């Protein structure tokens, strides 16, 4: 089997989310937006699809490495792209590497008529989810006060979530960051949901050591499950220091580049109590499974960063402790149960007990609305 083509098509849709000056998502008035679908095609007609790749970067950097290769030689292709990243890091990102790897896994799943988690070696078909909130905002009845976080958390528990993670206020909110306000939001949520719901925080990522220490100590009193990225992750020494000071588990890294190698360094140096990785942070399903096995070898819990079908398939092939699915980002104004315009059904349906059930369709298992995409193509 040989790859014959790699294409990226751009299509229009109406979005109700916007990004602030620092890149955080928030609810927004409906506006025109575009999305892309990358398709890898093999000579027997098998295809793999994934959303969100940059058309120019795929044409210039990815396609020449893929056409003519056997699509099942994922490791060979991945390592070619990985070594080619040196000198092209600004455009051949780990994110793009991740999309290519997922498209190849999707193609394999389509060919063998099998969902990816079963190709990997499955452990389960459903995963407990945590409701992961958007960052705080200044929208009345949104996430603008500790009390609003508390009210939203109550609603999330009624919906079925057994765990919740707060993203608190970050710039460009004019008064943020504020470590004391973060703790107040965490206290309001604990009071709203009671002692039996697991709670986590992901706060401003550039606090000082003393601010991170203060938040960690306060969250120990509130029985929080982990503290995530309260300082710049490139200072590994700061995380070694924080993990030594705190009882509450420190989770990471998320943003620190370096794929499985940086995770190995964090574990060996004692910079985290729970390790972390995600398909678009670390270059795809293939390297994320290496991080899973690295964690397993060190008896360390691991949590997967971000939602989506690629992460869900990895979660359903993990056999180490931890393993929540990050569902969201959620906000009182956004209906998460409604599919994106280019999907017929959502990727992460959740039952009333808070479990997300994985698709049993082949490959990534997405329910793609190809008619919608065709009707809205940007020519
Ligand atoms: Mg995070």
Short mmCIF file of C-alpha atoms and ligand atoms in Angstrom, two decimals:
data_model
loop_
_atom_site.label_atom_id
_atom_site.label_comp_id
_atom_site.label_asym_id
_atom_site.label_seq_id
_atom_site.Cartn_x
_atom_site.Cartn_y
_atom_site.Cartn_z
CA UNK A 1 0.00 0.00 0.00
CA UNK A 2 1.25 3.50 -0.85
CA UNK A 3 0.11 7.03 0.02
CA UNK A 4 -0.95 8.77 -3.21
CA UNK A 5 -2.16 12.17 -1.97
CA UNK A 6 -2.37 14.52 1.02
CA UNK A 7 -4.88 17.36 0.71
CA UNK A 8 -6.23 20.08 2.99
CA UNK A 9 -9.62 21.67 2.22
CA UNK A 10 -10.88 24.85 3.92
CA UNK A 11 -14.58 25.37 4.66
CA UNK A 12 -16.76 28.03 6.30
CA UNK A 13 -18.90 27.76 9.42
CA UNK A 14 -20.46 30.02 12.04
CA UNK A 15 -18.58 30.12 15.33
CA UNK A 16 -19.85 31.23 18.75
CA UNK A 17 -16.41 31.24 20.34
CA UNK A 18 -13.66 33.82 20.15
CA UNK A 19 -10.09 34.14 21.41
CA UNK A 20 -8.74 36.92 23.60
CA UNK A 21 -5.40 38.65 23.11
CA UNK A 22 -3.59 35.84 24.97
CA UNK A 23 -5.31 33.07 22.98
CA UNK A 24 -7.86 31.90 25.60
CA UNK A 25 -11.28 30.87 24.28
CA UNK A 26 -14.44 32.65 25.44
CA UNK A 27 -18.09 32.79 24.30
CA UNK A 28 -18.61 35.32 21.48
CA UNK A 29 -21.39 36.58 19.21
CA UNK A 30 -21.89 34.31 16.17
CA UNK A 31 -19.36 35.18 13.47
CA UNK A 32 -17.89 33.74 10.24
CA UNK A 33 -14.96 31.37 10.74
CA UNK A 34 -13.08 28.72 8.76
CA UNK A 35 -11.97 25.17 9.55
CA UNK A 36 -9.83 22.72 7.55
CA UNK A 37 -9.95 18.98 6.89
CA UNK A 38 -6.76 17.11 6.00
CA UNK A 39 -7.17 13.88 4.00
CA UNK A 40 -4.46 11.25 3.46
CA UNK A 41 -5.36 8.88 0.61
CA UNK A 42 -3.78 5.51 -0.21
CA UNK A 43 -3.67 3.72 -3.57
CA UNK A 44 -6.40 1.26 -2.54
CA UNK A 45 -8.79 4.15 -1.78
CA UNK A 46 -8.42 4.06 2.04
CA UNK A 47 -8.46 7.53 3.62
CA UNK A 48 -7.66 9.12 6.94
CA UNK A 49 -9.15 12.47 8.01
CA UNK A 50 -8.27 15.00 10.67
CA UNK A 51 -9.33 18.60 11.34
CA UNK A 52 -7.31 21.76 11.84
CA UNK A 53 -4.15 21.51 9.70
CA UNK A 54 -2.66 24.54 7.96
CA UNK A 55 -2.95 24.01 4.15
CA UNK A 56 0.32 25.75 3.23
CA UNK A 57 2.37 23.94 5.88
CA UNK A 58 0.96 20.55 4.86
CA UNK A 59 1.66 21.18 1.16
CA UNK A 60 5.21 22.43 1.74
CA UNK A 61 6.44 20.29 4.65
CA UNK A 62 4.25 17.22 5.10
CA UNK A 63 3.08 16.03 1.69
CA UNK A 64 6.61 15.51 0.24
CA UNK A 65 7.43 13.19 3.18
CA UNK A 66 4.22 11.13 2.85
CA UNK A 67 3.48 10.53 -0.83
CA UNK A 68 4.94 7.19 -1.93
CA UNK A 69 5.30 5.87 1.65
CA UNK A 70 3.42 2.87 3.06
CA UNK A 71 0.76 4.44 5.37
CA UNK A 72 1.32 1.65 7.94
CA UNK A 73 4.97 2.75 8.36
CA UNK A 74 3.84 5.33 10.93
CA UNK A 75 7.02 5.15 13.01
CA UNK A 76 9.24 5.63 9.95
CA UNK A 77 7.16 8.59 8.72
CA UNK A 78 6.93 10.10 12.22
CA UNK A 79 10.71 9.94 12.72
CA UNK A 80 11.34 11.49 9.30
CA UNK A 81 9.10 14.42 10.20
CA UNK A 82 10.53 14.60 13.73
CA UNK A 83 14.11 14.97 12.48
CA UNK A 84 12.89 17.40 9.79
CA UNK A 85 11.46 19.62 12.58
CA UNK A 86 15.00 20.80 13.36
CA UNK A 87 15.30 23.97 11.34
CA UNK A 88 11.51 24.06 10.72
CA UNK A 89 10.19 24.26 14.31
CA UNK A 90 8.19 27.44 13.66
CA UNK A 91 6.01 25.78 11.01
CA UNK A 92 6.44 21.99 11.39
CA UNK A 93 5.07 22.07 14.93
CA UNK A 94 4.33 19.21 17.31
CA UNK A 95 0.68 20.12 16.73
CA UNK A 96 0.99 19.49 12.98
CA UNK A 97 3.04 16.34 13.59
CA UNK A 98 0.19 15.18 15.83
CA UNK A 99 -2.43 15.79 13.15
CA UNK A 100 -0.43 13.83 10.56
CA UNK A 101 0.04 10.91 12.97
CA UNK A 102 -3.70 10.89 13.79
CA UNK A 103 -4.63 10.95 10.09
CA UNK A 104 -2.39 7.88 9.53
CA UNK A 105 -3.97 6.08 12.49
CA UNK A 106 -7.42 6.99 11.15
CA UNK A 107 -6.48 5.57 7.74
CA UNK A 108 -5.28 2.32 9.36
CA UNK A 109 -8.52 2.06 11.33
CA UNK A 110 -10.62 2.67 8.21
CA UNK A 111 -8.64 0.02 6.32
CA UNK A 112 -8.99 -2.61 9.07
CA UNK A 113 -12.54 -1.48 9.98
CA UNK A 114 -11.44 -1.18 13.63
CA UNK A 115 -11.42 1.72 16.13
CA UNK A 116 -7.93 2.96 17.04
CA UNK A 117 -8.08 2.04 20.75
CA UNK A 118 -8.54 -1.61 19.70
CA UNK A 119 -5.59 -1.40 17.29
CA UNK A 120 -3.50 -0.02 20.18
CA UNK A 121 -4.64 -2.72 22.62
CA UNK A 122 -7.76 -1.57 24.44
CA UNK A 123 -8.36 -1.48 28.19
CA UNK A 124 -11.88 0.02 28.29
CA UNK A 125 -14.69 1.59 26.25
CA UNK A 126 -15.67 4.42 28.60
CA UNK A 127 -13.69 6.96 30.62
CA UNK A 128 -14.71 9.17 33.56
CA UNK A 129 -14.72 12.82 32.48
CA UNK A 130 -13.90 15.99 34.29
CA UNK A 131 -15.68 19.18 33.33
CA UNK A 132 -12.92 21.59 32.34
CA UNK A 133 -14.07 25.21 32.49
CA UNK A 134 -13.03 28.02 30.20
CA UNK A 135 -10.78 30.68 31.71
CA UNK A 136 -12.52 33.29 33.83
CA UNK A 137 -14.04 36.30 32.07
CA UNK A 138 -15.91 39.55 32.71
CA UNK A 139 -19.29 38.35 31.37
CA UNK A 140 -22.18 38.75 33.85
CA UNK A 141 -23.61 35.29 34.74
CA UNK A 142 -20.58 33.74 33.01
CA UNK A 143 -17.38 33.05 34.93
CA UNK A 144 -16.71 36.54 36.26
CA UNK A 145 -16.89 35.93 40.05
CA UNK A 146 -16.13 33.09 42.50
CA UNK A 147 -19.90 32.75 43.07
CA UNK A 148 -20.49 32.24 39.34
CA UNK A 149 -17.88 29.47 39.30
CA UNK A 150 -19.75 27.92 42.24
CA UNK A 151 -23.12 28.08 40.47
CA UNK A 152 -21.68 26.61 37.25
CA UNK A 153 -20.02 23.81 39.23
CA UNK A 154 -23.39 22.94 40.81
CA UNK A 155 -24.89 22.68 37.31
CA UNK A 156 -21.98 20.48 36.14
CA UNK A 157 -22.58 18.05 39.02
CA UNK A 158 -26.29 17.89 38.12
CA UNK A 159 -25.23 17.07 34.53
CA UNK A 160 -23.29 14.06 35.84
CA UNK A 161 -19.69 15.21 36.26
CA UNK A 162 -17.88 13.63 39.21
CA UNK A 163 -14.84 15.89 38.74
CA UNK A 164 -14.28 19.52 37.71
CA UNK A 165 -11.21 21.53 36.76
CA UNK A 166 -11.19 25.31 37.00
CA UNK A 167 -9.27 27.50 34.61
CA UNK A 168 -9.23 30.76 36.56
CA UNK A 169 -8.65 34.38 35.48
CA UNK A 170 -5.72 35.26 33.29
CA UNK A 171 -4.65 38.37 31.38
CA UNK A 172 -6.02 40.22 29.44
CA UNK A 173 -8.68 40.29 32.24
CA UNK A 174 -7.62 43.65 33.62
CA UNK A 175 -7.25 42.70 37.30
CA UNK A 176 -5.74 39.24 36.62
CA UNK A 177 -3.68 37.38 37.62
CA UNK A 178 -4.68 37.36 41.28
CA UNK A 179 -3.73 34.32 43.37
CA UNK A 180 -6.19 35.25 46.15
CA UNK A 181 -9.09 35.45 43.69
CA UNK A 182 -8.11 32.04 42.28
CA UNK A 183 -8.31 30.56 45.78
CA UNK A 184 -11.66 32.26 46.38
CA UNK A 185 -13.06 30.66 43.20
CA UNK A 186 -11.72 27.26 44.29
CA UNK A 187 -13.31 27.69 47.74
CA UNK A 188 -16.67 28.71 46.21
CA UNK A 189 -16.66 25.61 44.00
CA UNK A 190 -15.75 23.29 46.89
CA UNK A 191 -18.58 24.77 48.96
CA UNK A 192 -21.04 24.42 46.06
CA UNK A 193 -20.31 20.77 45.22
CA UNK A 194 -19.47 19.29 48.64
CA UNK A 195 -16.67 16.89 49.60
CA UNK A 196 -17.29 14.02 47.14
CA UNK A 197 -16.50 15.74 43.82
CA UNK A 198 -12.86 15.73 42.70
CA UNK A 199 -11.56 19.23 41.98
CA UNK A 200 -8.48 20.51 40.19
CA UNK A 201 -7.03 23.89 39.22
CA UNK A 202 -5.22 25.13 36.13
CA UNK A 203 -4.32 28.75 36.88
CA UNK A 204 -2.20 31.57 35.48
CA UNK A 205 0.98 30.02 34.08
CA UNK A 206 3.47 32.69 35.12
CA UNK A 207 3.02 33.02 38.87
CA UNK A 208 6.14 33.27 41.04
CA UNK A 209 7.23 30.39 43.28
CA UNK A 210 5.71 32.10 46.34
CA UNK A 211 2.34 32.64 44.62
CA UNK A 212 2.27 29.02 43.38
CA UNK A 213 3.16 27.84 46.89
CA UNK A 214 0.37 29.97 48.41
CA UNK A 215 -2.25 28.56 45.99
CA UNK A 216 -1.04 24.99 46.54
CA UNK A 217 -1.18 25.27 50.34
CA UNK A 218 -4.70 26.75 50.24
CA UNK A 219 -5.91 24.02 47.86
CA UNK A 220 -4.58 21.36 50.23
CA UNK A 221 -7.05 22.69 52.82
CA UNK A 222 -9.83 22.47 50.21
CA UNK A 223 -8.86 18.86 49.31
CA UNK A 224 -8.06 19.55 45.65
CA UNK A 225 -6.75 16.65 43.56
CA UNK A 226 -3.97 18.45 41.66
CA UNK A 227 -2.39 21.82 40.83
CA UNK A 228 -1.54 22.42 37.18
CA UNK A 229 0.93 24.77 35.51
CA UNK A 230 1.06 27.64 38.04
CA UNK A 231 4.55 28.68 36.81
CA UNK A 232 6.47 28.74 33.53
CA UNK A 233 7.17 25.07 32.82
CA UNK A 234 10.57 25.71 31.23
CA UNK A 235 11.97 26.27 34.73
CA UNK A 236 12.02 22.59 35.70
CA UNK A 237 13.91 23.51 38.89
CA UNK A 238 10.92 25.59 40.04
CA UNK A 239 8.67 22.53 39.68
CA UNK A 240 11.17 20.31 41.53
CA UNK A 241 11.05 22.91 44.33
CA UNK A 242 7.22 23.16 44.29
CA UNK A 243 6.67 19.38 44.26
CA UNK A 244 8.98 19.10 47.31
CA UNK A 245 7.09 21.84 49.21
CA UNK A 246 3.51 20.70 48.57
CA UNK A 247 1.37 17.74 49.60
CA UNK A 248 -1.13 18.34 46.78
CA UNK A 249 0.04 16.51 43.64
CA UNK A 250 1.77 18.70 41.06
CA UNK A 251 0.86 17.70 37.49
CA UNK A 252 2.91 18.42 34.37
CA UNK A 253 4.24 19.23 31.95
CA UNK A 254 1.73 20.40 29.40
CA UNK A 255 3.28 23.31 27.55
CA UNK A 256 6.96 22.36 27.94
CA UNK A 257 8.04 21.12 24.48
CA UNK A 258 10.18 18.02 24.04
CA UNK A 259 7.66 15.21 23.58
CA UNK A 260 8.44 12.03 25.57
CA UNK A 261 11.98 13.22 26.34
CA UNK A 262 10.83 16.22 28.42
CA UNK A 263 8.34 13.98 30.28
CA UNK A 264 11.18 11.58 31.12
CA UNK A 265 13.28 14.47 32.48
CA UNK A 266 10.41 15.78 34.64
CA UNK A 267 9.83 12.31 36.11
CA UNK A 268 13.52 11.61 36.81
CA UNK A 269 14.07 15.04 38.36
CA UNK A 270 10.98 14.79 40.59
CA UNK A 271 9.33 17.85 39.03
CA UNK A 272 5.85 16.28 39.00
CA UNK A 273 3.71 13.78 40.91
CA UNK A 274 1.48 13.08 37.89
CA UNK A 275 2.83 13.26 34.34
CA UNK A 276 0.94 14.62 31.39
CA UNK A 277 0.75 14.56 27.61
CA UNK A 278 -1.68 15.11 24.75
CA UNK A 279 -1.93 14.21 21.08
CA UNK A 280 -1.43 17.74 19.77
CA UNK A 281 1.17 18.70 22.44
CA UNK A 282 3.50 15.79 21.82
CA UNK A 283 3.20 14.91 18.12
CA UNK A 284 0.34 12.42 17.96
CA UNK A 285 -1.05 9.14 19.23
CA UNK A 286 2.25 7.31 18.61
CA UNK A 287 4.44 9.46 20.94
CA UNK A 288 1.60 9.82 23.47
CA UNK A 289 1.51 6.03 23.84
CA UNK A 290 5.27 6.17 24.53
CA UNK A 291 4.56 8.63 27.37
CA UNK A 292 1.86 6.26 28.67
CA UNK A 293 4.40 3.44 28.77
CA UNK A 294 7.06 5.71 30.30
CA UNK A 295 4.64 6.57 33.12
CA UNK A 296 3.78 2.88 33.53
CA UNK A 297 7.49 2.01 33.85
CA UNK A 298 7.89 4.60 36.65
CA UNK A 299 4.60 3.66 38.41
CA UNK A 300 3.49 7.23 37.89
CA UNK A 301 -0.08 8.35 37.28
CA UNK A 302 -0.65 10.16 34.02
CA UNK A 303 -3.39 12.48 32.83
CA UNK A 304 -4.11 13.26 29.21
CA UNK A 305 -4.30 16.92 28.23
CA UNK A 306 -7.28 18.05 26.19
CA UNK A 307 -10.25 16.34 24.62
CA UNK A 308 -11.02 15.04 21.15
CA UNK A 309 -11.01 11.59 19.60
CA UNK A 310 -7.21 11.07 19.49
CA UNK A 311 -6.83 11.61 23.24
CA UNK A 312 -9.91 9.49 23.92
CA UNK A 313 -8.48 6.51 22.00
CA UNK A 314 -5.24 6.72 23.99
CA UNK A 315 -7.21 6.91 27.26
CA UNK A 316 -9.03 3.72 26.24
CA UNK A 317 -5.65 1.98 25.75
CA UNK A 318 -4.09 3.02 29.10
CA UNK A 319 -3.75 0.73 32.08
CA UNK A 320 -2.14 3.08 34.63
CA UNK A 321 -3.88 5.12 37.33
CA UNK A 322 -5.39 8.52 36.68
CA UNK A 323 -6.90 8.72 33.26
CA UNK A 324 -9.66 11.30 33.26
CA UNK A 325 -11.00 12.60 29.95
CA UNK A 326 -10.80 16.41 29.83
CA UNK A 327 -14.23 17.50 28.56
CA UNK A 328 -14.53 21.08 27.39
CA UNK A 329 -13.68 23.84 27.63
CA UNK A 330 -17.09 24.41 29.24
CA UNK A 331 -18.94 27.65 29.92
CA UNK A 332 -22.50 28.50 31.07
CA UNK A 333 -23.21 30.12 27.66
CA UNK A 334 -21.97 27.21 25.52
CA UNK A 335 -23.90 24.02 24.72
CA UNK A 336 -21.20 21.32 24.67
CA UNK A 337 -23.74 18.62 23.72
CA UNK A 338 -24.32 20.24 20.29
CA UNK A 339 -22.05 18.89 17.52
CA UNK A 340 -19.69 21.20 15.62
CA UNK A 341 -21.28 22.10 12.24
CA UNK A 342 -18.98 19.63 10.39
CA UNK A 343 -19.91 16.66 12.63
CA UNK A 344 -23.23 14.81 12.78
CA UNK A 345 -22.70 13.75 16.40
CA UNK A 346 -20.29 14.88 19.14
CA UNK A 347 -16.96 13.10 19.69
CA UNK A 348 -17.41 12.67 23.45
CA UNK A 349 -20.98 11.70 24.46
CA UNK A 350 -21.24 11.54 28.26
CA UNK A 351 -23.78 9.55 30.26
CA UNK A 352 -25.50 10.75 33.44
CA UNK A 353 -22.83 9.08 35.61
CA UNK A 354 -20.08 11.18 34.05
CA UNK A 355 -18.56 8.57 31.71
CA UNK A 356 -17.60 9.42 28.13
CA UNK A 357 -18.20 6.49 25.75
CA UNK A 358 -15.80 5.96 22.87
CA UNK A 359 -17.03 5.53 19.30
CA UNK A 360 -16.90 1.95 18.00
CA UNK A 361 -16.69 3.18 14.40
CA UNK A 362 -13.41 2.55 12.52
CA UNK A 363 -10.35 4.77 12.99
CA UNK A 364 -10.86 7.95 15.01
CA UNK A 365 -14.59 7.16 14.81
CA UNK A 366 -15.74 10.70 14.02
CA UNK A 367 -19.20 11.17 12.51
CA UNK A 368 -18.10 13.58 9.76
CA UNK A 369 -20.74 15.49 7.75
CA UNK A 370 -19.01 15.43 4.35
CA UNK A 371 -22.07 17.02 2.68
CA UNK A 372 -21.77 20.06 4.98
CA UNK A 373 -18.06 20.37 4.23
CA UNK A 374 -18.64 20.08 0.46
CA UNK A 375 -21.41 22.70 0.55
CA UNK A 376 -19.25 25.20 2.45
CA UNK A 377 -15.86 24.80 0.75
CA UNK A 378 -13.73 27.89 0.28
CA UNK A 379 -12.81 27.76 -3.41
MG1 LIG B 1 -3.69 22.88 31.26
#
